[in-house]
CSV table of C-alpha atoms and ligand atoms in Angstrom, one decimal:
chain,number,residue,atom,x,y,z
A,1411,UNK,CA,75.7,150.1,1.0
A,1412,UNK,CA,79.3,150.6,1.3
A,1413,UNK,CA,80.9,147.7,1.1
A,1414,UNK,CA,83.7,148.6,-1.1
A,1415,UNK,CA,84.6,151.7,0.4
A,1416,UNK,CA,88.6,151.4,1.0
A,1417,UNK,CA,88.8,148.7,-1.4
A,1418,UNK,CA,90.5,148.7,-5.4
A,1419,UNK,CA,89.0,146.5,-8.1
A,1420,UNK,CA,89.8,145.4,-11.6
A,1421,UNK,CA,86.8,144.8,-13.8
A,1422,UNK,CA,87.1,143.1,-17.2
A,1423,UNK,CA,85.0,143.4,-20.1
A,1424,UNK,CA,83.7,146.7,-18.5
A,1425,UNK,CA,83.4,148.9,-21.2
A,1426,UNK,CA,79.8,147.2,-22.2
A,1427,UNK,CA,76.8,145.5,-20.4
A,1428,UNK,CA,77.3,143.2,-17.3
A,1429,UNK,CA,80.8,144.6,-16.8
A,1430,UNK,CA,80.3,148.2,-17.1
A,1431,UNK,CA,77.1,147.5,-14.6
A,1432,UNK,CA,79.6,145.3,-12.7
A,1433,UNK,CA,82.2,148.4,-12.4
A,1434,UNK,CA,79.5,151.3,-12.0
A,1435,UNK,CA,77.6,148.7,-8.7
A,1436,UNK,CA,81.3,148.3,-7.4
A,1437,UNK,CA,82.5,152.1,-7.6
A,1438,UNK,CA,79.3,153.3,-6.2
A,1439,UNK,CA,79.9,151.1,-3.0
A,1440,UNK,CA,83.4,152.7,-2.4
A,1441,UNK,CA,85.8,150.7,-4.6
A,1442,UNK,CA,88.3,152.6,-6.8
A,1443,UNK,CA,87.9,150.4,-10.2
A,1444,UNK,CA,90.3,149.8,-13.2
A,1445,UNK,CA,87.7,149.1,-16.3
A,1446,UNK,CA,89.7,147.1,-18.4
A,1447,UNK,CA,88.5,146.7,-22.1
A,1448,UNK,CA,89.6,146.2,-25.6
A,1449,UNK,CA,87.2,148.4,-26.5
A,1450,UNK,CA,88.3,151.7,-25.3
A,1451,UNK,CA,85.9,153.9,-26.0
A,1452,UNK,CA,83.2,151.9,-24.1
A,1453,UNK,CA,85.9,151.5,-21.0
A,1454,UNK,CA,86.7,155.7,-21.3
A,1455,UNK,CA,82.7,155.9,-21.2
A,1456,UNK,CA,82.2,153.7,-18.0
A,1457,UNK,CA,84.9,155.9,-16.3
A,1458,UNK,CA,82.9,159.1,-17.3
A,1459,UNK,CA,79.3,157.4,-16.0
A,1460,UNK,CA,81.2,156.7,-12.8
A,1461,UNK,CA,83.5,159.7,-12.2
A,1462,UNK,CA,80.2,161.5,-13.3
A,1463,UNK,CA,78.2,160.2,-10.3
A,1464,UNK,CA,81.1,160.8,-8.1
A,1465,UNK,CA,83.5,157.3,-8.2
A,1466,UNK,CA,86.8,156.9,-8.8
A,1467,UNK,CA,87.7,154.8,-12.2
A,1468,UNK,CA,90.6,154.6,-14.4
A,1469,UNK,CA,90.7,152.8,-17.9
A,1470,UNK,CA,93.0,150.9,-19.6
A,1471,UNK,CA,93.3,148.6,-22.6
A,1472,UNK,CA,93.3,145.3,-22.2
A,1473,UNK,CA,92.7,141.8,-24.3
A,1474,UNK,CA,92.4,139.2,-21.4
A,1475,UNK,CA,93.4,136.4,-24.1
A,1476,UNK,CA,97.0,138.1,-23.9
A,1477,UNK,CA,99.4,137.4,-20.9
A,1478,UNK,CA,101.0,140.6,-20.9
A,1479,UNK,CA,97.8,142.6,-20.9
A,1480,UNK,CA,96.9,140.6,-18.3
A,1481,UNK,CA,99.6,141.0,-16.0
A,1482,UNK,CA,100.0,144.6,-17.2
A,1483,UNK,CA,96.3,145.0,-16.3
A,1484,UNK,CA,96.8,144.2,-12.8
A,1485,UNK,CA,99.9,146.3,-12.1
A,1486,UNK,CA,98.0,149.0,-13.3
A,1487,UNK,CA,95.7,149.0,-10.7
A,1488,UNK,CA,98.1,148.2,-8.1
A,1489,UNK,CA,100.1,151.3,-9.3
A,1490,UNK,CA,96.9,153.5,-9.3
A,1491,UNK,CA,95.3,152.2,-6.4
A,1492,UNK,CA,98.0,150.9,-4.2
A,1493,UNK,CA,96.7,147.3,-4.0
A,1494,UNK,CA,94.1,145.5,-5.7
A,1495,UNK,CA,91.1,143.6,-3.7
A,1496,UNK,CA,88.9,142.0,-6.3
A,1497,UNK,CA,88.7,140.6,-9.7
A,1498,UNK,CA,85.9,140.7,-11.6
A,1499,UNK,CA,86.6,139.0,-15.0
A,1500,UNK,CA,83.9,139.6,-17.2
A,1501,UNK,CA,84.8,140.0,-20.4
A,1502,UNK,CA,84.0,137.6,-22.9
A,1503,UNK,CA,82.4,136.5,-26.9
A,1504,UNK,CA,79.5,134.3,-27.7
A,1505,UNK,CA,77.0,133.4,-30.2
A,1506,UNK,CA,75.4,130.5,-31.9
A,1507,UNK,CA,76.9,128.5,-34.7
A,1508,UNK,CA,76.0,125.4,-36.4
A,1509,UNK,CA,79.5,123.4,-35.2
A,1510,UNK,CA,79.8,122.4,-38.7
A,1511,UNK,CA,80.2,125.6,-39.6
A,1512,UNK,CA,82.6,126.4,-37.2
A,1513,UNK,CA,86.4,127.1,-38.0
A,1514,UNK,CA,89.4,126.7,-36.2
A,1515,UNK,CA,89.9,130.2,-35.4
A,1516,UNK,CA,86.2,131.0,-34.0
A,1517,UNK,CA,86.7,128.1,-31.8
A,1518,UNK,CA,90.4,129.5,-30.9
A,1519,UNK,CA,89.2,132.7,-30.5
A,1520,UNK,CA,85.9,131.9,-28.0
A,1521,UNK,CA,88.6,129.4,-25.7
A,1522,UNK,CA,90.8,132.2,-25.9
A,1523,UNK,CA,88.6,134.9,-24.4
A,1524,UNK,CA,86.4,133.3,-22.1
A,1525,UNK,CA,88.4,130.3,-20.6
A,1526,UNK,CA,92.1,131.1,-21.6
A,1527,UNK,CA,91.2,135.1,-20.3
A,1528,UNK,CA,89.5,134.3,-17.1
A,1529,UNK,CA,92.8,132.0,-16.3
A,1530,UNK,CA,95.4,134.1,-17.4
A,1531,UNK,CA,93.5,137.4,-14.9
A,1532,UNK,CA,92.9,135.3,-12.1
A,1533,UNK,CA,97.0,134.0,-12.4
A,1534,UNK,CA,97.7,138.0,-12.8
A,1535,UNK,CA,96.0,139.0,-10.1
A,1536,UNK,CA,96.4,136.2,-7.5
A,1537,UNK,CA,99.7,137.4,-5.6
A,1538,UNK,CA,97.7,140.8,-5.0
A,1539,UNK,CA,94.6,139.7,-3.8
A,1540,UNK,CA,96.0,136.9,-1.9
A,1541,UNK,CA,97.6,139.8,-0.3
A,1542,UNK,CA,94.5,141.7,0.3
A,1543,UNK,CA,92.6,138.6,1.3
A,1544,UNK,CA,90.1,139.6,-1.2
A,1545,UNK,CA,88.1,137.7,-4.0
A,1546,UNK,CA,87.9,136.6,-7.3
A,1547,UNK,CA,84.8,136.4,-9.3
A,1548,UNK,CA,84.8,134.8,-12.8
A,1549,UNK,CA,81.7,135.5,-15.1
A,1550,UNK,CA,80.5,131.5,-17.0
A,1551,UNK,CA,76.9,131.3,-18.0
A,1552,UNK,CA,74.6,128.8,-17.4
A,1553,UNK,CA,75.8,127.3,-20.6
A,1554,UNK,CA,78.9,126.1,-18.4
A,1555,UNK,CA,75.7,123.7,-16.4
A,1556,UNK,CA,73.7,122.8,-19.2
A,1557,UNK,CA,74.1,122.6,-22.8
A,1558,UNK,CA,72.8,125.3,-25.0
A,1559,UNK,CA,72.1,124.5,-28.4
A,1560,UNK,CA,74.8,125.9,-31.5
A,1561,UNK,CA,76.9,126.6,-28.9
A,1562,UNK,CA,80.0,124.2,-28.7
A,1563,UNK,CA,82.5,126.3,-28.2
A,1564,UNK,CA,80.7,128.9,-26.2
A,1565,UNK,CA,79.2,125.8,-23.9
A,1566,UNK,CA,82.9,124.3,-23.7
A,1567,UNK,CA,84.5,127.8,-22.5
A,1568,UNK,CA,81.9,128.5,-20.3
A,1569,UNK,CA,82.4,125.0,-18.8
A,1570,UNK,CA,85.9,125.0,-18.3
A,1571,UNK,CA,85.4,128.1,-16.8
A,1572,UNK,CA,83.1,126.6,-13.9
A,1573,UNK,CA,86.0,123.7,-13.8
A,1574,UNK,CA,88.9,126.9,-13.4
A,1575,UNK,CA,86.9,128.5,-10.6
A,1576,UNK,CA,86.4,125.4,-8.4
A,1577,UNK,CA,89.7,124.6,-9.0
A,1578,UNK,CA,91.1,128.0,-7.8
A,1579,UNK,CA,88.8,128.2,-4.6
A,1580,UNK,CA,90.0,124.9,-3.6
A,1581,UNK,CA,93.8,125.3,-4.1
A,1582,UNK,CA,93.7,129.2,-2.4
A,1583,UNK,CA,91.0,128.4,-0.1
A,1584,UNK,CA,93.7,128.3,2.8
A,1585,UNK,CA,95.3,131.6,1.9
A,1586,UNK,CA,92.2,133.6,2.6
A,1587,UNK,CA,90.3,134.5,-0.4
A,1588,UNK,CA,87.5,133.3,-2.4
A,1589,UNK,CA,86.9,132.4,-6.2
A,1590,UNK,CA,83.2,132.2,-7.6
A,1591,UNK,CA,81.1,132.7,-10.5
A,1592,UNK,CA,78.3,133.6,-11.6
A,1593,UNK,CA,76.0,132.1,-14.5
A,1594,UNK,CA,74.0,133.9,-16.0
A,1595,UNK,CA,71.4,133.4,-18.4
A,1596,UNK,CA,70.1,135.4,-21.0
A,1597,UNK,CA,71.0,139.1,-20.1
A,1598,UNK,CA,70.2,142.2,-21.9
A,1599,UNK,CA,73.3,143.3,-23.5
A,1600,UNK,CA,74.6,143.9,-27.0
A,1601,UNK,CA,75.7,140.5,-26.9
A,1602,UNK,CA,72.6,139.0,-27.0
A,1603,UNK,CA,72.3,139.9,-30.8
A,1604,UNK,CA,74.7,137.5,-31.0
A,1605,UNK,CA,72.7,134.8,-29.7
A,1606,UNK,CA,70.3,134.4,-32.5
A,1607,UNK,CA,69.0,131.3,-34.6
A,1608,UNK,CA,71.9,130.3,-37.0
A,1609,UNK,CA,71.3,129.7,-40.7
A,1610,UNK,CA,69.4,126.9,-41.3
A,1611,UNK,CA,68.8,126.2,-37.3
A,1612,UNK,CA,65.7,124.8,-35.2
A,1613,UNK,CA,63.8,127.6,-34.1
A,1614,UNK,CA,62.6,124.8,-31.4
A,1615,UNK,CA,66.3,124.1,-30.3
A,1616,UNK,CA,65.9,127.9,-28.7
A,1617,UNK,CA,63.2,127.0,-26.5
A,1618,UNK,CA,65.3,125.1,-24.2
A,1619,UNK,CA,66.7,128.3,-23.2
A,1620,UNK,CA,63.8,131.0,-23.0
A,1621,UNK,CA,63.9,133.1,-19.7
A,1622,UNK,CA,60.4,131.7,-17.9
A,1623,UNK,CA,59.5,135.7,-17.3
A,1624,UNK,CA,59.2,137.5,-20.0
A,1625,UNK,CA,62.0,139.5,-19.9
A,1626,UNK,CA,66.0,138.7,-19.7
A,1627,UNK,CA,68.1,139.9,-16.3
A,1628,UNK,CA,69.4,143.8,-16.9
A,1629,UNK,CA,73.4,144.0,-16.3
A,1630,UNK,CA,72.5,145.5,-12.7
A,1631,UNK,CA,70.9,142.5,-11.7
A,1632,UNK,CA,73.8,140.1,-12.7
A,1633,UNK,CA,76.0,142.5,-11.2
A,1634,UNK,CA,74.4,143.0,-7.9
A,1635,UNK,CA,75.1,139.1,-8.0
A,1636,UNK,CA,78.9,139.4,-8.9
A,1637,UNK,CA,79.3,142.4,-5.7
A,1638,UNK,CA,77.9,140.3,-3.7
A,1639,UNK,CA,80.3,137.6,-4.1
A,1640,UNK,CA,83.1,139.8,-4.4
A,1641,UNK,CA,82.0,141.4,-0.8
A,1642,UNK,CA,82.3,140.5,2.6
A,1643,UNK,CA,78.7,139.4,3.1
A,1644,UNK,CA,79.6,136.4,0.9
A,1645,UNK,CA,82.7,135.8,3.5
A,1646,UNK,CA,81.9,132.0,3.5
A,1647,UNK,CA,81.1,131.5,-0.1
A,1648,UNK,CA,84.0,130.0,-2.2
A,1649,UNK,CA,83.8,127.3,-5.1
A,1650,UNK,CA,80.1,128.4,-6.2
A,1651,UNK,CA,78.3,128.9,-9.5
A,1652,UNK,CA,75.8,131.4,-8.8
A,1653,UNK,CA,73.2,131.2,-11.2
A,1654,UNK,CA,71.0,134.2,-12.0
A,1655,UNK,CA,68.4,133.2,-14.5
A,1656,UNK,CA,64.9,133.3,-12.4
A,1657,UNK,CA,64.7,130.0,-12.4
A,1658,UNK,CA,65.2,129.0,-16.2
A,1659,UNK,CA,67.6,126.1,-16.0
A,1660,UNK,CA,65.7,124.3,-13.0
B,56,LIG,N1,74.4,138.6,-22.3
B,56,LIG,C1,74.0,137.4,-21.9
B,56,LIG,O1,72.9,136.9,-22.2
B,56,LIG,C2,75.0,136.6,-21.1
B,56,LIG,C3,74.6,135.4,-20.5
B,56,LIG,C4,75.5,134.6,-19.8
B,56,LIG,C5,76.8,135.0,-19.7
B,56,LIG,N2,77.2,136.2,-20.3
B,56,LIG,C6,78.6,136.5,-20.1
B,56,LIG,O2,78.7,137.8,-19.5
B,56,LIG,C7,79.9,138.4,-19.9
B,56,LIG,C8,79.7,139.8,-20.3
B,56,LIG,O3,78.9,139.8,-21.5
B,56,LIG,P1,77.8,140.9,-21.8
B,56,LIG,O4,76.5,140.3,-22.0
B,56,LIG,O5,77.9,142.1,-20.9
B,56,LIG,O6,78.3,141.3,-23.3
B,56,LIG,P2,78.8,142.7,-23.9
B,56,LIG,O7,79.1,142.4,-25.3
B,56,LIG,O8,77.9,143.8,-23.6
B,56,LIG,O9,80.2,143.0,-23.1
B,56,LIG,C9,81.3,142.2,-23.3
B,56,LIG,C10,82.5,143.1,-23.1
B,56,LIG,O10,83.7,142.3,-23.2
B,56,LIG,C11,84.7,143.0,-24.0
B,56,LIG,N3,85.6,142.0,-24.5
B,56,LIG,C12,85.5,141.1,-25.5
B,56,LIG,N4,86.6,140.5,-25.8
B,56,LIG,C13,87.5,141.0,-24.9
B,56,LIG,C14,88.9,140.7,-24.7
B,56,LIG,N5,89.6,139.8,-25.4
B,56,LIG,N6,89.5,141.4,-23.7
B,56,LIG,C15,88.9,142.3,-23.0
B,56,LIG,N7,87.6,142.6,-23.2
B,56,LIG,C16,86.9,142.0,-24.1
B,56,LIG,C17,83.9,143.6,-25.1
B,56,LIG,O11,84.6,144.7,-25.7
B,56,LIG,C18,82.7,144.1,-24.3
B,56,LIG,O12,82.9,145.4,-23.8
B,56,LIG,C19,80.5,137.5,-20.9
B,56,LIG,O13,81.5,136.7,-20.3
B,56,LIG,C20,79.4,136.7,-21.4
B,56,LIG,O14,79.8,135.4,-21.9
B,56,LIG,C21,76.4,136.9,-21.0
């Protein structure tokens, strides 16, 4: 399938797991791809995986919580690519903590990447897909549906995040592009380390949120989920959660 071919993305969060899968799935269909990362040795190695395999990909720094690496983000791509189609906003932090034992500045910092990020890209990037008719697709987690235990923050983000999408798709609906998400659950990436039992927490609490297989999703498979959004073939989807957990949170 090609059905990027022509087209210019920005993918957050892409130097690592569902985004670099997410950049990698989008540049092998045709799209010229800006991986965008704070960490920039894992963005530099997602552009050498894809320029290796014969895509086009630039890096850049970015830290979606900030507004001018946002916006600088996006004018980076139009600059390099001449336009920008689609959004991908992946990046994001998790883990579990007791909420007690939560500070200010964990809960600051988790709002700030996940919900705060995903708004301030989607604002960037708005005017230039709007003029592409292209789409936006936000990454939540099924902890935006259901609650997940030691997970306040993380749940609360990952909620609001649901709220910003639906929100977006409604209010742009009319200028001819889409906003979705998806929702994963658990995928194997490094931050699923993250995701273990707190000191002093229920190992029972977890079983709420065991994958029914017995195995998580692979980045490819969330990321076949966010290309498909992001593509044509979704050309009536707008507003939608996707989930992608085989069936866990029924
Ligand atoms: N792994 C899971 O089980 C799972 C489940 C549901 C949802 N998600 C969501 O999927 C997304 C990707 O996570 P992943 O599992 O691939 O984890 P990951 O840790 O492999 O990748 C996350 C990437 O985001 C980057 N990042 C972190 N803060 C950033 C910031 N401020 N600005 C720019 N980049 C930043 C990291 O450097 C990293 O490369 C996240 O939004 C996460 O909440 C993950």
């Amino acid at each position: 399938m090609k059905r990027f071919e022509g087209k210019s993305a920005v993918v957050t969060g892409a130097g690592s797991g569902i985004g670099r899968a997410t950049a990698r799935r989008l540049a092998l269909e045709g799209a010229k791809v800006l991986v965008a990362d704070v960490n920039v040795d894992g963005a530099a190695e997602t552009v050498k995986l894809i320029t290796d395999a014969g895509g086009t990909a630039e890096s850049v720094r970015c830290d979606v919580s900030l507004p001018d690496d946002a916006k600088a983000t996006v004018l980076r791509a139009v600059s390099s690519f001449g336009k920008l189609d689609v959004l991908a906003n992946v990046a994001g932090v998790g883990g579990f903590h007791r909420t007690l034992d939560v500070t200010f500045e964990m809960w600051s910092r988790m709002i700030a990447v996940n919900l705060t990020g995903s708004f301030l890209m989607a604002q960037a990037a708005l005017p230039h897909v709007i003029a592409q008719k292209g789409a936006i697709v936000l990454c939540a987690s099924i902890a935006g549906l259901k609650s997940h235990p030691y997970s306040a923050a993380y749940c609360a983000s990952k909620g609001g995040v649901v709220q910003l999408m639906k929100a977006l798709a409604v209010e742009y609906a009319r200028k001819g592009i889409r906003v979705n998400c998806v929702c994963p659950g658990g995928v194997e990436t490094p931050m699923i380390s993250q995701f273990s039992l707190p000191p002093g927490g229920s190992p029972q609490q977890l079983t709420r949120i065991a994958p029914i297989l017995d195995r998580y999703a692979t980045p490819d498979e969330v990321a076949a989920a966010i290309a498909f959004l992001a593509s044509s073939d979704a050309s009536y989807i707008s507003g939608t959660s996707l989930v992608v957990d085989a069936a866990m949170s029924c």
